[in-house]
Coordinates of N, CA and C in Angstrom, one line a residue:
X1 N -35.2 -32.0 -5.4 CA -34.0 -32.4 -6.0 C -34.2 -32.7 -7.5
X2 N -35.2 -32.5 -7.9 CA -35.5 -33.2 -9.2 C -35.1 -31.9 -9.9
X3 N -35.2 -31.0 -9.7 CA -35.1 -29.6 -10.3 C -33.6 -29.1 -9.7
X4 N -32.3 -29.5 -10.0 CA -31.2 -29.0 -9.1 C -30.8 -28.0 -9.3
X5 N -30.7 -27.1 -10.4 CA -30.8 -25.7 -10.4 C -31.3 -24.9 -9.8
X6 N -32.9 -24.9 -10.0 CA -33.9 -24.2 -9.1 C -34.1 -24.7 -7.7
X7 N -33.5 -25.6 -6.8 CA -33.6 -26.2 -5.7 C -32.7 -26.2 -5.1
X8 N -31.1 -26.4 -5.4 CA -30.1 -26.2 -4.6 C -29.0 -25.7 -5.2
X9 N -28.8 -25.0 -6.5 CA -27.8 -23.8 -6.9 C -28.2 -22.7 -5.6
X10 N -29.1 -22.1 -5.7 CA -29.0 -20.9 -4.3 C -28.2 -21.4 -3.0
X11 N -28.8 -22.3 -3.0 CA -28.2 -23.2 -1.8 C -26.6 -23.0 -1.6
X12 N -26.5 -23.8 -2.4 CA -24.9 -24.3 -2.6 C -24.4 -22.6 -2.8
X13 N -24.7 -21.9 -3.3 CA -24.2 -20.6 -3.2 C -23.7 -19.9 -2.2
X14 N -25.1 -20.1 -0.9 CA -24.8 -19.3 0.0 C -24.0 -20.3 1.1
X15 N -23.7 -22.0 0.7 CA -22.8 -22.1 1.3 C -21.1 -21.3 0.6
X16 N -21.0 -21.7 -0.2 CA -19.7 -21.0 -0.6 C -19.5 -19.7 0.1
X17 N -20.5 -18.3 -0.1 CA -20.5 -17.4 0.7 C -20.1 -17.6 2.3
X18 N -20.6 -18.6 2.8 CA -19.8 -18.7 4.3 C -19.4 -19.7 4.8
X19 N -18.4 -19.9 3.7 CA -17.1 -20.8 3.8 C -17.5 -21.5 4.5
X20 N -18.1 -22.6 3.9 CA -18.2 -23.8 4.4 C -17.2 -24.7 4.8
X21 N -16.8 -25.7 5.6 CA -15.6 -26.1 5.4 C -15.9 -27.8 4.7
X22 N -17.3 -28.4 5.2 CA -17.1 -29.3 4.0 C -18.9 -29.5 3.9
X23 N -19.1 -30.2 3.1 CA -20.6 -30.5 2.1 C -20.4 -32.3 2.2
X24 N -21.5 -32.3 3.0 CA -21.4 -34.0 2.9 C -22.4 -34.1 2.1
X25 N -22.7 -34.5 0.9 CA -23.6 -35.0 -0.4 C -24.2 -36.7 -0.5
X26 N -24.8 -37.0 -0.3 CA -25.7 -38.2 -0.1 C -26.5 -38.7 -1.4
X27 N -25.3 -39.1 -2.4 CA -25.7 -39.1 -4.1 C -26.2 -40.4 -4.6
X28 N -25.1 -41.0 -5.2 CA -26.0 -42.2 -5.8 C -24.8 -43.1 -6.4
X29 N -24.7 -44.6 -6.3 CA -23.6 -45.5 -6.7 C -24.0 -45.3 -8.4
X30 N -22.6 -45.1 -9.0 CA -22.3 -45.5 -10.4 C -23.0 -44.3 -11.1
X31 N -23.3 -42.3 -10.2 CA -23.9 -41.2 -10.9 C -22.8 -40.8 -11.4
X32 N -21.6 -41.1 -11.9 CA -20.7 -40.2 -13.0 C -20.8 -40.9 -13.9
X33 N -21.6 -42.2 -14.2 CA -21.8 -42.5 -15.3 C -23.7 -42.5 -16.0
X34 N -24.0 -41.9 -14.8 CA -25.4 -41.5 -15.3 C -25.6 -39.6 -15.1
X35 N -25.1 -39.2 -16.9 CA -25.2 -37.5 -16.6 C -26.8 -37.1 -16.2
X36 N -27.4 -37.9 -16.3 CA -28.7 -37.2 -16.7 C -29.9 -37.5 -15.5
X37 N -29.0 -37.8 -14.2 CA -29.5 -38.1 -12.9 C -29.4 -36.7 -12.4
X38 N -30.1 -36.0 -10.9 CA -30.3 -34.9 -10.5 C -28.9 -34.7 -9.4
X39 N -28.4 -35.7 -8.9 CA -27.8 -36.3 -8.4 C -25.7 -36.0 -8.6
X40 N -25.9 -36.1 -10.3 CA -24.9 -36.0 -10.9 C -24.3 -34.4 -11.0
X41 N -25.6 -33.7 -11.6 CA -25.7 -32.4 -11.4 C -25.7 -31.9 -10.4
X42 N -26.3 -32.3 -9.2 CA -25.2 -31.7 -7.8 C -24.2 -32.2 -7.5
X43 N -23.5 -33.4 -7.9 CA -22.3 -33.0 -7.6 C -21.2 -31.9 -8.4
X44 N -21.7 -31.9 -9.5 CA -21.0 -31.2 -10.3 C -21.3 -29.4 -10.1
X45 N -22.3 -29.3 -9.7 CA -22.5 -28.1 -9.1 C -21.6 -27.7 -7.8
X46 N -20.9 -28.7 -6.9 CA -21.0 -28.5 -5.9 C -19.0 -28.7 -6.2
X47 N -18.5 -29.5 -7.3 CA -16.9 -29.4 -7.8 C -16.7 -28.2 -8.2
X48 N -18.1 -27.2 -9.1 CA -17.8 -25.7 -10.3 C -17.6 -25.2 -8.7
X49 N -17.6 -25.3 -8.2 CA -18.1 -24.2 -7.0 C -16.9 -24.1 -5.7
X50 N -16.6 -25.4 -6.1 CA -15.0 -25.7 -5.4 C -14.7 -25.7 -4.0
X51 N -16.0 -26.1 -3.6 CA -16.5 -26.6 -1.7 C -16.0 -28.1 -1.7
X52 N -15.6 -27.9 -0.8 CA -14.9 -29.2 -0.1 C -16.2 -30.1 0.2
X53 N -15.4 -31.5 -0.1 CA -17.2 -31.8 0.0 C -16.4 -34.0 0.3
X54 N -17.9 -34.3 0.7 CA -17.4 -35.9 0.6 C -19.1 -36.1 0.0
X55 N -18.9 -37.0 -1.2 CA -19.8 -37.8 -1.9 C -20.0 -38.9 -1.1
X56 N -21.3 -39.2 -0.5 CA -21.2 -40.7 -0.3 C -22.3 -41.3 -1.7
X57 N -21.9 -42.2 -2.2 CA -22.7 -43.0 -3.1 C -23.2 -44.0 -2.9
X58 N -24.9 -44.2 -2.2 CA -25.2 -45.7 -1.5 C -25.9 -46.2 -2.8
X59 N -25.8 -47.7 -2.7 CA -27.2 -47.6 -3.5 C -28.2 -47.6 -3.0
X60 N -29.4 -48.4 -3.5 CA -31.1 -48.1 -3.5 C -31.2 -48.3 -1.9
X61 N -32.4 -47.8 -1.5 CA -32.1 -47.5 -0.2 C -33.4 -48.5 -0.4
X62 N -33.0 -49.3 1.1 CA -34.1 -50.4 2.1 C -35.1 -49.8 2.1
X63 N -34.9 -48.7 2.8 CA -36.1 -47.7 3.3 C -37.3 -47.4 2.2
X64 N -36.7 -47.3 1.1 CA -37.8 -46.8 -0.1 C -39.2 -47.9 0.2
X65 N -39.3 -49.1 0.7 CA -40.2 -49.9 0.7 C -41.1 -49.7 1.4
X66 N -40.2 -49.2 2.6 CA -41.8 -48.9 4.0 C -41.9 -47.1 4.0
X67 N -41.4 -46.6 2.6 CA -42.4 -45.8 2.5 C -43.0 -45.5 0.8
X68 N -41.9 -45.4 -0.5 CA -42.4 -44.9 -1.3 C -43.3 -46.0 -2.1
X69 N -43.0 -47.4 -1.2 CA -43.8 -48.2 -1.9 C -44.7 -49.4 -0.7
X70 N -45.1 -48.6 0.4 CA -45.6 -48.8 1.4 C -47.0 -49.2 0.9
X71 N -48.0 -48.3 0.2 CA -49.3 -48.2 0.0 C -49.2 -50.0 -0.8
X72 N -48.7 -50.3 -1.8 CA -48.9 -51.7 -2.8 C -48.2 -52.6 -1.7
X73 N -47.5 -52.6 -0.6 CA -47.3 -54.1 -0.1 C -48.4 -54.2 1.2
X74 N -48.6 -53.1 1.5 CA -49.8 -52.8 2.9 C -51.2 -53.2 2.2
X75 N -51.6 -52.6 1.1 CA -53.2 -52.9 0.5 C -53.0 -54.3 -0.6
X76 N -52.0 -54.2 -1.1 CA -51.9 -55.2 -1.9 C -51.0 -56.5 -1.6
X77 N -50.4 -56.2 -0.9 CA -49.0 -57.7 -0.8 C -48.2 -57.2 -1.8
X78 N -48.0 -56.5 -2.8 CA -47.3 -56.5 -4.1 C -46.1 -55.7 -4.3
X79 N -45.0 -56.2 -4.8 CA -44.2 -54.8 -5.0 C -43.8 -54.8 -6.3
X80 N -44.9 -53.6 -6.5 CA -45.0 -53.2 -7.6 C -43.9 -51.7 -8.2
X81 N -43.1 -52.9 -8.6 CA -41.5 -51.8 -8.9 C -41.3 -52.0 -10.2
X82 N -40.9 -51.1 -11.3 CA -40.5 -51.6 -12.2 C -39.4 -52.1 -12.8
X83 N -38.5 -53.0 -11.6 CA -37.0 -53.2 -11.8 C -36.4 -54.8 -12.5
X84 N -37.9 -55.4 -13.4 CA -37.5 -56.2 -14.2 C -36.9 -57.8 -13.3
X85 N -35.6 -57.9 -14.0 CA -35.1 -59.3 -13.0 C -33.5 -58.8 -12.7
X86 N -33.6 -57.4 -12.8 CA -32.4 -56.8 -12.3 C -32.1 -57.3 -10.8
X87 N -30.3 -57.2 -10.4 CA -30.3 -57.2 -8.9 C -29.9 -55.9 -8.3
X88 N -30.2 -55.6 -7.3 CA -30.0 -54.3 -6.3 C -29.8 -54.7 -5.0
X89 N -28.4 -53.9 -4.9 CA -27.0 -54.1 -3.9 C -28.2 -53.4 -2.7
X90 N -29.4 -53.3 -1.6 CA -30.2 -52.8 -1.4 C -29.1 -52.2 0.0
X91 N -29.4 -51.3 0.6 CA -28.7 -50.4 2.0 C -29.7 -49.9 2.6
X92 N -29.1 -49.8 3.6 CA -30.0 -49.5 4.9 C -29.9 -48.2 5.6
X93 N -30.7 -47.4 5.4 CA -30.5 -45.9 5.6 C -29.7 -45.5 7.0
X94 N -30.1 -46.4 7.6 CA -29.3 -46.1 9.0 C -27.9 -46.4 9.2
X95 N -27.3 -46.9 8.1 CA -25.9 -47.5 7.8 C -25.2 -46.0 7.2
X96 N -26.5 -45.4 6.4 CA -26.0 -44.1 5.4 C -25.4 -43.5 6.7
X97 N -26.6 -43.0 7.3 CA -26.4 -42.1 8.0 C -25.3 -42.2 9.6
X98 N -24.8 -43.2 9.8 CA -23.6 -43.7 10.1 C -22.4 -43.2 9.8
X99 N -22.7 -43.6 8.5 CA -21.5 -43.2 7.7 C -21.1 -41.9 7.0
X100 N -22.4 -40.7 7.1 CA -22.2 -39.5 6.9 C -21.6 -39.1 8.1
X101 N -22.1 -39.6 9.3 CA -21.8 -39.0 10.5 C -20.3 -38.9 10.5
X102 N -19.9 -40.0 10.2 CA -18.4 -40.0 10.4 C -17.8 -39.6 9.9
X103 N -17.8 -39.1 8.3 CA -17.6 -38.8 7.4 C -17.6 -36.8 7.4
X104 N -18.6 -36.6 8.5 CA -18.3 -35.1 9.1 C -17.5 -34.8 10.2
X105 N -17.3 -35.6 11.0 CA -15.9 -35.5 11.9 C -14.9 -36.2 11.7
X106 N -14.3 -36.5 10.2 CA -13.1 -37.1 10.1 C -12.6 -36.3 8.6
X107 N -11.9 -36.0 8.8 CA -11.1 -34.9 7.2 C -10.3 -36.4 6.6
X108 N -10.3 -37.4 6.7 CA -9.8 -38.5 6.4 C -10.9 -38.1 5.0
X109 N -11.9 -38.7 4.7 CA -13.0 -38.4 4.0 C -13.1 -37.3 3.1
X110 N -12.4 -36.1 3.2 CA -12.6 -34.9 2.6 C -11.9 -34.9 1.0
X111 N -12.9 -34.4 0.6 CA -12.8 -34.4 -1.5 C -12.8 -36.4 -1.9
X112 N -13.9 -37.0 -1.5 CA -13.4 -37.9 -1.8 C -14.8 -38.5 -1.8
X113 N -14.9 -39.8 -2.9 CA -16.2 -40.1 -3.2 C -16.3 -41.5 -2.8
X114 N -17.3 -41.8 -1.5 CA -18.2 -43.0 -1.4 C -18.3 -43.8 -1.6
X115 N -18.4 -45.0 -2.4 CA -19.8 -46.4 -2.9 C -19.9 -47.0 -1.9
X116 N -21.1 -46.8 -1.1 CA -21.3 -47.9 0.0 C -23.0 -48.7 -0.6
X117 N -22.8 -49.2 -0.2 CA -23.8 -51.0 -0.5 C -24.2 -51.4 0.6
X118 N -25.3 -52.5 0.7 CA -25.4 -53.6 1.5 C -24.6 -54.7 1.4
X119 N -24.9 -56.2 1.8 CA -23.9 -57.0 1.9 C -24.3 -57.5 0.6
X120 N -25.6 -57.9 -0.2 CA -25.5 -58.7 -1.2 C -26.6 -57.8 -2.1
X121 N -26.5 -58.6 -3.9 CA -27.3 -57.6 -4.1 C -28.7 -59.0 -4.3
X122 N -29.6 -58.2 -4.4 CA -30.8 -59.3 -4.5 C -31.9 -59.3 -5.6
X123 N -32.2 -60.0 -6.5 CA -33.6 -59.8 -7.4 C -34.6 -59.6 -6.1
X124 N -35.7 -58.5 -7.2 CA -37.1 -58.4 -6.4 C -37.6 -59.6 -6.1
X125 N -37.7 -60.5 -7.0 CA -38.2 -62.4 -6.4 C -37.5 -62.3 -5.3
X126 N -36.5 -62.3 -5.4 CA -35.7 -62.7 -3.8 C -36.3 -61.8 -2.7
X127 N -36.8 -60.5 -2.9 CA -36.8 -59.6 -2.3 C -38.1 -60.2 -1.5
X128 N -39.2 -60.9 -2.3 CA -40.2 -60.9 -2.6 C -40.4 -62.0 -1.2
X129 N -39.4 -63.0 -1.5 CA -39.6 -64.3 -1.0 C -39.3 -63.6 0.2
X130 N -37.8 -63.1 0.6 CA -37.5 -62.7 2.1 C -38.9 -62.2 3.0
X131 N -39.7 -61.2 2.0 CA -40.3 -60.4 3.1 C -41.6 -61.7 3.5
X132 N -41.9 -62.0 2.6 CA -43.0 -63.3 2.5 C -42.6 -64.1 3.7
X133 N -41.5 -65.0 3.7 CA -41.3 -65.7 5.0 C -41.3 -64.9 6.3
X134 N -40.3 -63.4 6.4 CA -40.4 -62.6 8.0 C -41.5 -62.0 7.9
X135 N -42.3 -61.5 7.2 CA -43.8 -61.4 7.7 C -44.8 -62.2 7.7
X136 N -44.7 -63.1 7.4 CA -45.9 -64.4 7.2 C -47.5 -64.2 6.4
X137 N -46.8 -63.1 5.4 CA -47.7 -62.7 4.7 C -47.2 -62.8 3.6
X138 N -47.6 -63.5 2.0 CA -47.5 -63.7 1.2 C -47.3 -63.0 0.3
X139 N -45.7 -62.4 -0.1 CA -45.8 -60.8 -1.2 C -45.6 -61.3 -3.0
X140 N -46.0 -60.7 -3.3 CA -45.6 -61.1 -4.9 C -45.4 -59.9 -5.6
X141 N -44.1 -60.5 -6.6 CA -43.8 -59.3 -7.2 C -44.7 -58.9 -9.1
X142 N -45.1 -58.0 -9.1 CA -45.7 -57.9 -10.5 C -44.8 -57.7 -11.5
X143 N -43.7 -57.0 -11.3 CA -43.2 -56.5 -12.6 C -43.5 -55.6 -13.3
X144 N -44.3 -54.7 -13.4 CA -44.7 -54.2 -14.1 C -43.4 -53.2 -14.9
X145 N -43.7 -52.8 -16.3 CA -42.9 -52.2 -17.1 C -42.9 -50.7 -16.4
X146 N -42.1 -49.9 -16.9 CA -41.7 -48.6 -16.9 C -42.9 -47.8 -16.6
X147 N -43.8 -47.8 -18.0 CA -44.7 -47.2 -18.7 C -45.8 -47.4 -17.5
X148 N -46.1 -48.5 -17.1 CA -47.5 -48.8 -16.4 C -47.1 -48.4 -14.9
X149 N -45.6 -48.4 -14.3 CA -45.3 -47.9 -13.2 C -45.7 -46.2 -13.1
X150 N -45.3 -45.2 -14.4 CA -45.6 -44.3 -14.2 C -46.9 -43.8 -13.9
X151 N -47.1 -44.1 -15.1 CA -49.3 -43.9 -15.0 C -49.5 -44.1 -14.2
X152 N -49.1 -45.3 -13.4 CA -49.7 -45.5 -11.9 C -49.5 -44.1 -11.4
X153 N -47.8 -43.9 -11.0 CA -48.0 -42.7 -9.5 C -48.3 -41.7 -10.1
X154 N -48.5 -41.6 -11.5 CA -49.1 -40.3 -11.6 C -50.4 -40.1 -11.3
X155 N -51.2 -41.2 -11.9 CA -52.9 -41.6 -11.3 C -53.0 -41.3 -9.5
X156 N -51.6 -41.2 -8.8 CA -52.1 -41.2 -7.9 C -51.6 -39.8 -7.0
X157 N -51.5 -38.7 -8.2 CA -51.4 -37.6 -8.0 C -50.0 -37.2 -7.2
X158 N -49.1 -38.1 -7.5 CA -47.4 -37.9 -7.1 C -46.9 -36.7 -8.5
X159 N -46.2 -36.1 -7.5 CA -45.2 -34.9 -9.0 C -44.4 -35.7 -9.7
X160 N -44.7 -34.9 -10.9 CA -44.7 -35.6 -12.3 C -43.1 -35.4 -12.2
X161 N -42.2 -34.7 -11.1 CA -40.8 -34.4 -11.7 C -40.3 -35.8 -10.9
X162 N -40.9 -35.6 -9.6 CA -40.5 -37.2 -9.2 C -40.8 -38.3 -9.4
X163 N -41.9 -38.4 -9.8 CA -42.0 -39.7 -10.9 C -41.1 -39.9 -11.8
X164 N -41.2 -39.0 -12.3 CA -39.6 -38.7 -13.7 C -38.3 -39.3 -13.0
X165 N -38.0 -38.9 -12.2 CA -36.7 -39.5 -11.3 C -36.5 -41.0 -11.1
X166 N -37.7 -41.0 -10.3 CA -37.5 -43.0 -10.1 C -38.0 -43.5 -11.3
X167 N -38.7 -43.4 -12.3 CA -38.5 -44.1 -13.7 C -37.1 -44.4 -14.2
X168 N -36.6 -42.8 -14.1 CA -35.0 -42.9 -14.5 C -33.8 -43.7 -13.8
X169 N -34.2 -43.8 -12.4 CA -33.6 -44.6 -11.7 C -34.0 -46.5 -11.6
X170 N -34.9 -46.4 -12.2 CA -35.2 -47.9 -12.1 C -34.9 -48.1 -14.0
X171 N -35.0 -47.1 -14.2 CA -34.4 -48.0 -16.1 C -33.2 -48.3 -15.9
X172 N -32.2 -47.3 -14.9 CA -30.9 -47.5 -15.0 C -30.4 -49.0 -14.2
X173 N -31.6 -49.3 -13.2 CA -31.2 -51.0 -12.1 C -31.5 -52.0 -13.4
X174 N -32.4 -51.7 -14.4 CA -32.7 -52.8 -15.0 C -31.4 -52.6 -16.5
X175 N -30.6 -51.7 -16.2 CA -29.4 -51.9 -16.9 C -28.7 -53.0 -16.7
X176 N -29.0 -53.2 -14.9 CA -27.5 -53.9 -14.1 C -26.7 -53.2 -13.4
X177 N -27.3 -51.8 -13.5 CA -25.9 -50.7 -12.6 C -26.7 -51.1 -11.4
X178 N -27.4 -51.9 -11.0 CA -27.4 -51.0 -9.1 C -27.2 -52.7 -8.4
X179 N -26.6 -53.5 -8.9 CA -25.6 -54.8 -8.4 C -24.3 -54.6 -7.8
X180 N -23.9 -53.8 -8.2 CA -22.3 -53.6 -7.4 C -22.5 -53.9 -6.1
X181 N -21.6 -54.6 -5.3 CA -21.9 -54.7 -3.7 C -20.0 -54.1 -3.7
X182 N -19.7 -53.4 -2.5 CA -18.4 -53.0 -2.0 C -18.7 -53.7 -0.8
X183 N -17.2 -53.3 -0.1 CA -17.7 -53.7 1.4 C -16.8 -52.2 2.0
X184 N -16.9 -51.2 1.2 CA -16.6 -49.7 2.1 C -17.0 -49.5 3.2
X185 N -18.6 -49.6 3.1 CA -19.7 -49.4 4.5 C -18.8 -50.4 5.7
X186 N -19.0 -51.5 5.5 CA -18.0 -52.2 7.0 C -17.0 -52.1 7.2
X187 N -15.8 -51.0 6.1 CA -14.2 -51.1 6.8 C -14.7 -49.6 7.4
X188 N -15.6 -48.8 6.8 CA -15.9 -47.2 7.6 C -16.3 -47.6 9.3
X189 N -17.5 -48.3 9.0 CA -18.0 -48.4 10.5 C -17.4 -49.6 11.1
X190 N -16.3 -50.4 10.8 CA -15.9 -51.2 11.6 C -17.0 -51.8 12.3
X191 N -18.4 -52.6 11.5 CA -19.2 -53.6 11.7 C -19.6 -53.7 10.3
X192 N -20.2 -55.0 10.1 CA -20.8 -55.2 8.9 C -22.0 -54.8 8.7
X193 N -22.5 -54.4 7.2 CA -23.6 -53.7 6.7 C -25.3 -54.6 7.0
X194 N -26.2 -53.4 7.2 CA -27.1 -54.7 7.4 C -27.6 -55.6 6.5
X195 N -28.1 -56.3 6.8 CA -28.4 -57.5 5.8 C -30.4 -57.2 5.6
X196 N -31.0 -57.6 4.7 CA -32.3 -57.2 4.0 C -33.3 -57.5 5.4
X197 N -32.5 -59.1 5.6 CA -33.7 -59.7 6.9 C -34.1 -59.2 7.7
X198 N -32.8 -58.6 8.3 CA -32.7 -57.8 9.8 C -33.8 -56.3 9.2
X199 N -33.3 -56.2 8.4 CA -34.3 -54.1 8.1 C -36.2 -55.0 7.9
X200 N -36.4 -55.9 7.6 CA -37.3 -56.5 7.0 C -37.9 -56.6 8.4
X201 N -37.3 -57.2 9.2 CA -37.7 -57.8 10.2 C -38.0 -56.2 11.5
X202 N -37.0 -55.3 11.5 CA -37.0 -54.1 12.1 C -38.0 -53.2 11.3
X203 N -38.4 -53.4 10.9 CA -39.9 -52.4 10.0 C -41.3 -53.5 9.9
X204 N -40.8 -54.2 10.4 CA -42.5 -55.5 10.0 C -43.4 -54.5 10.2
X205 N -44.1 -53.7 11.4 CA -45.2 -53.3 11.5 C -45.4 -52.0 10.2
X206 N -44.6 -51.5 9.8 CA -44.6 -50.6 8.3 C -45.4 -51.6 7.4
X207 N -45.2 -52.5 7.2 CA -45.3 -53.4 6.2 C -47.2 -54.2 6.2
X208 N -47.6 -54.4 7.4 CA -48.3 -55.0 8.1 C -49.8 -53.8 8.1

């Protein structure tokens, strides 16, 4: 995705070719005001192109923890993010995918764009403390800057386009854009979104 031309223009092509009837897109809260996300550029690839489609825009996903940042809370206790004392509205992938679901058997949804959230948004301290009490293992947050987050995954032989990505997406949380909370997610699914504890507490052994 980091490359959306060369990764999903063909794509998106040969859906047009057989008439698709819709494109459910799984983007990013507050990407029409960030052009320079990969994100933004498929959706806009996917409006030139004039496929029926439904944007969902969650924000930062729960999940990213028990995996893209699995290795520093498992070896280290640490979550080593570079998102400052920003807050992030954090969602729960399994809420996404909920809500895509529904979102493909209901034309309610169709040409129409998303913002779904968790219930609150939270600083990494907070993030820090929650996991600390439900695992009974002591996490702490480093902070580290932009600059020393990258070197890192690059040192650790991650592609340099996706590194590029989550830099870009963590400069933009420590804007302030990734705090919005809605409550879309609970009027779609008719239950409320999950909350940090419950996903914290449903992945302990990830963490562990």
């Amino acid at each position: 995705m980091a490359q959306p031309k060369k990764d999903m223009w063909p794509f998106l092509l040969n859906l047009k070719e057989k008439n698709i009837q819709q494109v459910v897109f799984v983007s990013l809260i507050g990407v029409e005001k960030n052009p320079m996300t990969p994100h933004h550029k498929i959706e806009k690839m996917i409006k030139e192109l004039a496929l029926p489609y439904t944007f969902i825009r969650p924000s930062f996903f729960m999940q990213n923890l028990n995996t893209t940042h699995q290795k520093d809370i498992q070896e280290d206790h640490d979550l080593f993010i570079p998102a400052g004392h920003a807050k992030t509205s954090f969602i729960d992938t399994r809420d996404i995918g909920e809500v895509a679901a529904i979102c493909l058997t209901s034309k309610e949804y169709l040409n129409r764009e998303i913002e779904i959230t968790g219930p609150k948004a939270l600083t990494y301290d907070e993030v820090a403390e929650i996991m600390t009490k439900e695992l009974q293992v002591p996490i702490t947050y480093s902070k580290p800057s932009l600059l020393a987050f990258r070197k890192a995954m690059l040192a650790r032989k991650i592609p340099k386009d996706y590194v590029n990505v989550m830099v870009m997406l963590y400069f933009i949380t420590r804007l302030g854009n990734a705090k919005k909370v809605t409550n879309t997610l609970a009027e779609i699914l008719k239950h409320p979104a999950t909350d940090f504890k419950t996903y914290v507490k449903d992945y302990r052994e990830d963490f562990l």
